[in-house]
Short mmCIF file of C-alpha atoms in Angstrom, two decimals:
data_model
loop_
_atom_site.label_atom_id
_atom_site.label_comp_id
_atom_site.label_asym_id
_atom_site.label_seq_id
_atom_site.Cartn_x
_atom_site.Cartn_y
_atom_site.Cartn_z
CA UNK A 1016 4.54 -7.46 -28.35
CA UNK A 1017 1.38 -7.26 -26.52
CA UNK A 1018 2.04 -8.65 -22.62
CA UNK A 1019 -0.47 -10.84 -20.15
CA UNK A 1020 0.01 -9.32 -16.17
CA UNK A 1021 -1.39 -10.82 -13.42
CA UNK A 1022 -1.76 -8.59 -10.21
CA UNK A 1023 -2.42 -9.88 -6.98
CA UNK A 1024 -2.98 -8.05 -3.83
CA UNK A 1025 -5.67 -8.42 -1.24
CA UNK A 1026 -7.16 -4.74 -1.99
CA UNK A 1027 -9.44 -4.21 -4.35
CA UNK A 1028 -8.88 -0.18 -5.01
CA UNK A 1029 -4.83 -0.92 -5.02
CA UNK A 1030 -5.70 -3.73 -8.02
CA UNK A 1031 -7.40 -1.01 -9.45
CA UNK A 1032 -4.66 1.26 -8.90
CA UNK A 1033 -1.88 -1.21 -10.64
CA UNK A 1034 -4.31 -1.90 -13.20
CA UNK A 1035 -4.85 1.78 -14.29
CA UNK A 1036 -1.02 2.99 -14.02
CA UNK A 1037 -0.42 -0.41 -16.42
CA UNK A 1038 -2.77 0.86 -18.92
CA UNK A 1039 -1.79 4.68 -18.33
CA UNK A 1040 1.74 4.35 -18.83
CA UNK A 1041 1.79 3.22 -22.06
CA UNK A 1042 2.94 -0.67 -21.28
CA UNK A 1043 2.12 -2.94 -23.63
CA UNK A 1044 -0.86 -4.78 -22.25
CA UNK A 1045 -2.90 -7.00 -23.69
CA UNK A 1046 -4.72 -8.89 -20.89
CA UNK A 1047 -4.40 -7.91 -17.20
CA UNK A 1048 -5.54 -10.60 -14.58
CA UNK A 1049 -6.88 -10.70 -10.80
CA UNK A 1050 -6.26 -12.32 -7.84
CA UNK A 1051 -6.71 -11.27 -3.95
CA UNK A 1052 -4.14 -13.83 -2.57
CA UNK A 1053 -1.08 -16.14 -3.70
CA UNK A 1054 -3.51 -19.39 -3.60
CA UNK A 1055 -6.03 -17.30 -5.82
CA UNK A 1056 -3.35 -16.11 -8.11
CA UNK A 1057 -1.87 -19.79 -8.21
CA UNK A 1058 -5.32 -21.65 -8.94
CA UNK A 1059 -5.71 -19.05 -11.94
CA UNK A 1060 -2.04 -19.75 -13.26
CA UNK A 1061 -3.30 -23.36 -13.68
CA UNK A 1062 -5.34 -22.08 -17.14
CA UNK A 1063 -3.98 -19.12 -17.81
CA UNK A 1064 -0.18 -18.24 -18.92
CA UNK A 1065 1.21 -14.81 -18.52
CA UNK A 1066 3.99 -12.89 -18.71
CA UNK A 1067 4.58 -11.87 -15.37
CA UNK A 1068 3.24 -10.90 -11.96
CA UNK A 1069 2.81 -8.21 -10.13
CA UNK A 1070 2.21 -9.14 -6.03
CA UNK A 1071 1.96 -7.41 -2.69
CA UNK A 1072 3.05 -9.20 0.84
CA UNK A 1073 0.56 -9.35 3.08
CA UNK A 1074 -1.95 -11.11 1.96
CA UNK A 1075 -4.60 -13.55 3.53
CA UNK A 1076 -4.55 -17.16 2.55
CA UNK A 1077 -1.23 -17.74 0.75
CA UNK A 1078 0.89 -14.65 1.44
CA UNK A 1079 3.66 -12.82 -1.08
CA UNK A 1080 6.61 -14.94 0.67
CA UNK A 1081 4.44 -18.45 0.12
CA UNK A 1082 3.49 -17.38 -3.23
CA UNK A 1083 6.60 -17.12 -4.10
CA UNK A 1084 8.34 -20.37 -2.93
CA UNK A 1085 5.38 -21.90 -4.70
CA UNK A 1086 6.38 -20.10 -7.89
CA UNK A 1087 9.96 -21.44 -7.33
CA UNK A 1088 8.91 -24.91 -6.99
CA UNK A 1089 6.93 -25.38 -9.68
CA UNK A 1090 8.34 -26.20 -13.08
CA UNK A 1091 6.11 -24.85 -15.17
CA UNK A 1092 5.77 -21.57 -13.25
CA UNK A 1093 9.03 -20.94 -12.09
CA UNK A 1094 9.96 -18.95 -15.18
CA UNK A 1095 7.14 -16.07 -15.21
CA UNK A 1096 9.02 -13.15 -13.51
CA UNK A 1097 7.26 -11.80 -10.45
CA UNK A 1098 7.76 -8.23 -9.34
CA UNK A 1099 6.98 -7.33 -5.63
CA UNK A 1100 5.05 -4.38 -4.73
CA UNK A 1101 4.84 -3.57 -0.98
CA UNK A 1102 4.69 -0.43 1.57
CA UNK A 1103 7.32 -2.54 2.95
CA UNK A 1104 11.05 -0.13 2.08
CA UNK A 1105 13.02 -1.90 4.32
CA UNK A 1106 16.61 -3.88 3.30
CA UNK A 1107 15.89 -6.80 5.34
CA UNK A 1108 12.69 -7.54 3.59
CA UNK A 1109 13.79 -6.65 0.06
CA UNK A 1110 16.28 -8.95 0.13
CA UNK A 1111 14.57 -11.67 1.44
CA UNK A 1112 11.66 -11.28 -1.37
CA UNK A 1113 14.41 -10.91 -4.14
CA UNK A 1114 16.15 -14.35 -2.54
CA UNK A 1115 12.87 -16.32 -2.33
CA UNK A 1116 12.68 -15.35 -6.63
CA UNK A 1117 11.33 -11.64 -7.02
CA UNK A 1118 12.94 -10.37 -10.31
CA UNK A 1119 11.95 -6.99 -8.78
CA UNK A 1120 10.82 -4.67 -5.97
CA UNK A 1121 8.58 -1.57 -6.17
CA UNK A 1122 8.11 0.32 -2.85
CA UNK A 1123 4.61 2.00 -2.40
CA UNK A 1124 4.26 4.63 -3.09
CA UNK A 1125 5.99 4.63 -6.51
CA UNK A 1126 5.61 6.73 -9.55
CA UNK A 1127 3.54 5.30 -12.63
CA UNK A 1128 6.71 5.34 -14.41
CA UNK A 1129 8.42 3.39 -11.66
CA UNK A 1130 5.90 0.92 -12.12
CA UNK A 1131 7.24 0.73 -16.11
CA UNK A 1132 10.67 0.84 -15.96
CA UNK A 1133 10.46 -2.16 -13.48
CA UNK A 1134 7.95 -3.93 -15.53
CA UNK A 1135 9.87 -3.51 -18.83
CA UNK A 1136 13.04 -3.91 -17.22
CA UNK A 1137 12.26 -7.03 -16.32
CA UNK A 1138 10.76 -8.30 -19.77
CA UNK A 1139 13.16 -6.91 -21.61
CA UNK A 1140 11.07 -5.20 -23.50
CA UNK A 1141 12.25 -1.56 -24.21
CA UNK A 1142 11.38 1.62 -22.96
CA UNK A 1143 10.77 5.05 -24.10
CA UNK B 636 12.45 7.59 18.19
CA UNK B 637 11.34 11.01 19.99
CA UNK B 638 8.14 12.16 19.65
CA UNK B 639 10.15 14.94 16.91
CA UNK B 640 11.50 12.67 14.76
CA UNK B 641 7.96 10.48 14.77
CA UNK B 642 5.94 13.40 14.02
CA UNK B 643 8.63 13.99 11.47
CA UNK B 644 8.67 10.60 9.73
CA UNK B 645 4.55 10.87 9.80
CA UNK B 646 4.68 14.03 7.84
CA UNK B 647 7.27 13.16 4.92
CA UNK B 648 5.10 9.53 4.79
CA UNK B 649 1.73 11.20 4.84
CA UNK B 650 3.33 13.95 2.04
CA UNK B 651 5.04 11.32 -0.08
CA UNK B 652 1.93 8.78 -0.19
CA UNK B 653 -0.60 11.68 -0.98
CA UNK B 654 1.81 13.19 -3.80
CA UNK B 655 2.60 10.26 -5.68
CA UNK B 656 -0.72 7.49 -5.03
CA UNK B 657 -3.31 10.21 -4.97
CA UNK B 658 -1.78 13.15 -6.70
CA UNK B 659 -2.95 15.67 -4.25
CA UNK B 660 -0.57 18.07 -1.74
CA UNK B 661 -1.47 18.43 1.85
CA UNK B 662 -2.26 22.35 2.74
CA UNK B 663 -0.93 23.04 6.36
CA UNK B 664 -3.27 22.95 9.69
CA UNK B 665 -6.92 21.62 9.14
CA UNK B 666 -9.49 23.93 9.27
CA UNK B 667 -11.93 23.14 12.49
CA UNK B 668 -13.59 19.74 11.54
CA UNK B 669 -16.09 18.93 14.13
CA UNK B 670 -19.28 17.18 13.37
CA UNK B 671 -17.97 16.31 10.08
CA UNK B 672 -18.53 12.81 9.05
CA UNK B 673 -15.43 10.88 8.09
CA UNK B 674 -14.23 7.45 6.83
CA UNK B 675 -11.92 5.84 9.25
CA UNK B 676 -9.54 3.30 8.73
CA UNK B 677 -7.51 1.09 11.34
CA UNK B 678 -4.89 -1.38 11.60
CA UNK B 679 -2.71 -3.15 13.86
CA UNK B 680 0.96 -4.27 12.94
CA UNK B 681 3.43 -7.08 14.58
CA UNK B 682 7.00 -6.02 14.33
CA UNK B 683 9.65 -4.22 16.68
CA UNK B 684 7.83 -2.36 18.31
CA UNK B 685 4.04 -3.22 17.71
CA UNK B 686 1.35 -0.64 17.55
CA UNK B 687 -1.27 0.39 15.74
CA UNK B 688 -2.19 3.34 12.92
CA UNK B 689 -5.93 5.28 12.50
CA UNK B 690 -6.68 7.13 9.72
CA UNK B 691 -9.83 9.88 9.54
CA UNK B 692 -10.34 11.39 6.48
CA UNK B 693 -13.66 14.04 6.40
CA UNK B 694 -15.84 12.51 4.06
CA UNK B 695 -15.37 14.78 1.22
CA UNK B 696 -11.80 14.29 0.84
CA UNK B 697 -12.10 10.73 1.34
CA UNK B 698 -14.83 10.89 -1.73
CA UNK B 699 -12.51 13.04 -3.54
CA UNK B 700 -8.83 11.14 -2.87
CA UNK B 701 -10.93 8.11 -3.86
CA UNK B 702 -12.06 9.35 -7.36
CA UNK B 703 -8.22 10.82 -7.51
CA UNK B 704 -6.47 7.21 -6.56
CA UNK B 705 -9.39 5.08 -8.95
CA UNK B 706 -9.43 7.52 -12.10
CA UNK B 707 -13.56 7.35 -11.27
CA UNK B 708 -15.95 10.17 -11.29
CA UNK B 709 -16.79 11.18 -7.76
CA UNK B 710 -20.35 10.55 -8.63
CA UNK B 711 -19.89 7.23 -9.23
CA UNK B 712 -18.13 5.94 -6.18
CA UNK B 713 -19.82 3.65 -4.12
CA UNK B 714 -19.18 3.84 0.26
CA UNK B 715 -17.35 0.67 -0.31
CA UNK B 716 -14.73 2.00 -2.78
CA UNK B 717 -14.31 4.74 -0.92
CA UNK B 718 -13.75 2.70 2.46
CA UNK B 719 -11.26 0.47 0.44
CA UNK B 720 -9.17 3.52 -1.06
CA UNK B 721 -9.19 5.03 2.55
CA UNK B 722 -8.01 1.59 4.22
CA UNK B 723 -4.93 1.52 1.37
CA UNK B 724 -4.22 4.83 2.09
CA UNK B 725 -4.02 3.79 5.85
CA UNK B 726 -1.87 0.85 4.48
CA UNK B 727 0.22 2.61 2.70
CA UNK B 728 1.18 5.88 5.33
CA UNK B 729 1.48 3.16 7.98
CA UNK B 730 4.23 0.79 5.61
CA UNK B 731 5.97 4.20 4.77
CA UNK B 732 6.54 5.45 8.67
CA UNK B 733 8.11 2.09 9.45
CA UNK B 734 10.24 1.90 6.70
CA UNK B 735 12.11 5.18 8.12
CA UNK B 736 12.01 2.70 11.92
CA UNK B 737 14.97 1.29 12.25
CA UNK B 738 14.63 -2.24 13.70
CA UNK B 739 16.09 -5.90 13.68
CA UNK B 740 12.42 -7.52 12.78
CA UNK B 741 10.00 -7.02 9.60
CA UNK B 742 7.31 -5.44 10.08
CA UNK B 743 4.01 -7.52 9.67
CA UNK B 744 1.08 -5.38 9.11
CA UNK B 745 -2.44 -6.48 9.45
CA UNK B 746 -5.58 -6.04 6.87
CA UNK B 747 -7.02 -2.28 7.92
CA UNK B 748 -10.29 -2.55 9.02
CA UNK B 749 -12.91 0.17 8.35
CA UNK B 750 -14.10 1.45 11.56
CA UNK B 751 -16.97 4.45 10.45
CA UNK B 752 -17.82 4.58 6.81
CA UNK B 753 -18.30 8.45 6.61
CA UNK B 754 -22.28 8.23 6.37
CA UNK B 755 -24.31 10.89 7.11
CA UNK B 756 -26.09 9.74 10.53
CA UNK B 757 -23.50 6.95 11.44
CA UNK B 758 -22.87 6.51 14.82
CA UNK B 759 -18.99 7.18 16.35
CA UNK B 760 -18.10 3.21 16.22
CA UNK B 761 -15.80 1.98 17.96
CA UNK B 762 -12.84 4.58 17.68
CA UNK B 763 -9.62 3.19 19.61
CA UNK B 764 -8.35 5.88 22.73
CA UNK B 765 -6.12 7.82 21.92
CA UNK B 766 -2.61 6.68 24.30
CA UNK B 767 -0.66 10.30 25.75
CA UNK B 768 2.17 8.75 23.51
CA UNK B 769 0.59 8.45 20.42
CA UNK B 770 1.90 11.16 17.74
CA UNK B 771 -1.11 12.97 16.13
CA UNK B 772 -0.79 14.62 12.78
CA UNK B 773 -3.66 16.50 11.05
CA UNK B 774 -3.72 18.49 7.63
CA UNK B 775 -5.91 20.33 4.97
CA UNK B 776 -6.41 18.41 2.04
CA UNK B 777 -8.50 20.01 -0.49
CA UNK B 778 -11.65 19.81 0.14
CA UNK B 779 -11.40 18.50 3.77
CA UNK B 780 -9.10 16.81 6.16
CA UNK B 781 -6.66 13.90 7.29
CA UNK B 782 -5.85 13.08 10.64
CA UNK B 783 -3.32 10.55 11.16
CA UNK B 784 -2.66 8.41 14.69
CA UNK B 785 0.33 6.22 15.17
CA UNK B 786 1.02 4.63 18.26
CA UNK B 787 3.71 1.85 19.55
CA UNK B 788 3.42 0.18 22.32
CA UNK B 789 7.42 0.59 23.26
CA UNK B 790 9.02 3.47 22.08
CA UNK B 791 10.43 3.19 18.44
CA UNK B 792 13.92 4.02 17.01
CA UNK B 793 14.66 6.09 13.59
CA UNK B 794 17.24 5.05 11.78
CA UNK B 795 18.67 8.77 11.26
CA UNK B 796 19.13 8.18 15.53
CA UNK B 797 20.34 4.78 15.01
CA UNK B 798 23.12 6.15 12.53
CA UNK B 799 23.90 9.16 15.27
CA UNK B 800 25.77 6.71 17.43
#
């Protein structure tokens, strides 16, 4: 199964980035999506489904922490799994991005594989 | 946090980010790099203590951890990739040092700003003094150098000091 991932992060090159180790690692990906902030990344889930997101923190706009209160409020949205990806290693702010509806937490920098295990994990699709 | 454990905590975050984002190892001292043009990156953060982080990276390394971090040609880069690879590098060193801080807020850190673009001919810009407490790291990477500045305004405390007591 072939799987639609939406990234969203403010930076251009770390879209990029994401968007390369995706395609490097092997994931199955069929169609990879863009946004620069949450309200961005919201306005595009509005026509286009996927199967989960990948999002940084600080963002301009609609940050990580809005985006994803907005996820968990909306019925049609709440069920696409988001995955967090931030510099940000600390306990106090993993846990309050996994309580607000992360499925998942990368910590910059990561591994490509990192980046995979967390992504399959959390689709249950099945690794290597 | 003493000035040892910063300098400390800037290394292994400067060594980890390079290794894994951009594939590249740093190579000990820098060799003399004055007159060299280089892309700087700043940015402020909020937190526990606040302070601020520059980045200088000569710009040949910065055109070369670029190409390394975007899977692109050197040739092909434009300034403005380069500036935004060398801003998330910024990011990134700067999210990694305060994730080894210990303290009771999160951190909040602002969008880096690009503050010289590494052109041949550019004038110095604006580059932010440099505070007798700020910790200063520098190092050889490939085919030029990094320099490093991270400052906070009150002093900062490690969590390896924190679990000491």
């Amino acid at each position: 199964m072939a799987y639609r991932v939406l990234i969203v992060d403010d930076s251009p090159a770390m879209r990029a980035f994401v968007r390369r180790v995706i395609e490097l690692s092997g994931f199955d990906l069929s169609t990879c999506f863009e946004a620069s902030n949450g309200q961005e990344a919201l306005d595009l889930l509005r026509h286009e489904w996927v199967d989960a997101i990948l999002t940084d923190i600080n963002m301009p706009v609609v940050d990580g922490e809005e985006f994803l209160r907005r996820l968990a409020t909306d019925e049609l949205l709440r069920s696409i799994p988001a995955i967090v990806i931030s510099t940000d290693a600390t306990e106090n702010r993993i846990s309050r991005m996994l309580s607000l509806g992360a499925r998942g937490y990368v910590t910059k920098p990561f591994l490509p594989e990192a980046l995979r295990r967390e992504l399959e994990g959390t689709l249950g699709a099945p690794c290597d | 946090m003493t000035d040892t454990y910063l300098r400390l905590a800037l290394a292994e975050s400067v060594d980890e980010v390079l290794e894994k984002m951009f594939f590249v190892r740093t190579l000990g001292e820098p060799r003399d790099q004055a007159g060299e043009p280089a892309v700087t990156a700043h940015l402020t953060f909020d937190g526990d203590p606040p302070g601020w982080l520059t980045l200088r990276v000569t710009a040949a390394a910065a055109r070369s951890v670029a190409a390394d971090f975007l899977g692109e040609e050197e040739s092909e880069l434009s300034q403005r990739q380069i500036g935004e690879v060398v801003c998330e590098l910024a990011n990134m060193i700067c999210g990694s040092v305060l994730s080894r801080v210990e303290s009771n807020t999160t951190f909040r850190l602002a969008t880096p700003q690009l503050i010289a673009s590494g052109e041949e001919g550019e004038p110095a810009g604006r580059q932010p003094g440099i505070p007798p407490s700020a910790t200063t790291l520098a190092a050889q990477i490939g085919s030029g150098a990094i320099t490093v500045i991270f400052n906070t305004e009150t002093t900062a405390c490690s969590t390896a000091e924190k679990h000491e007591f």
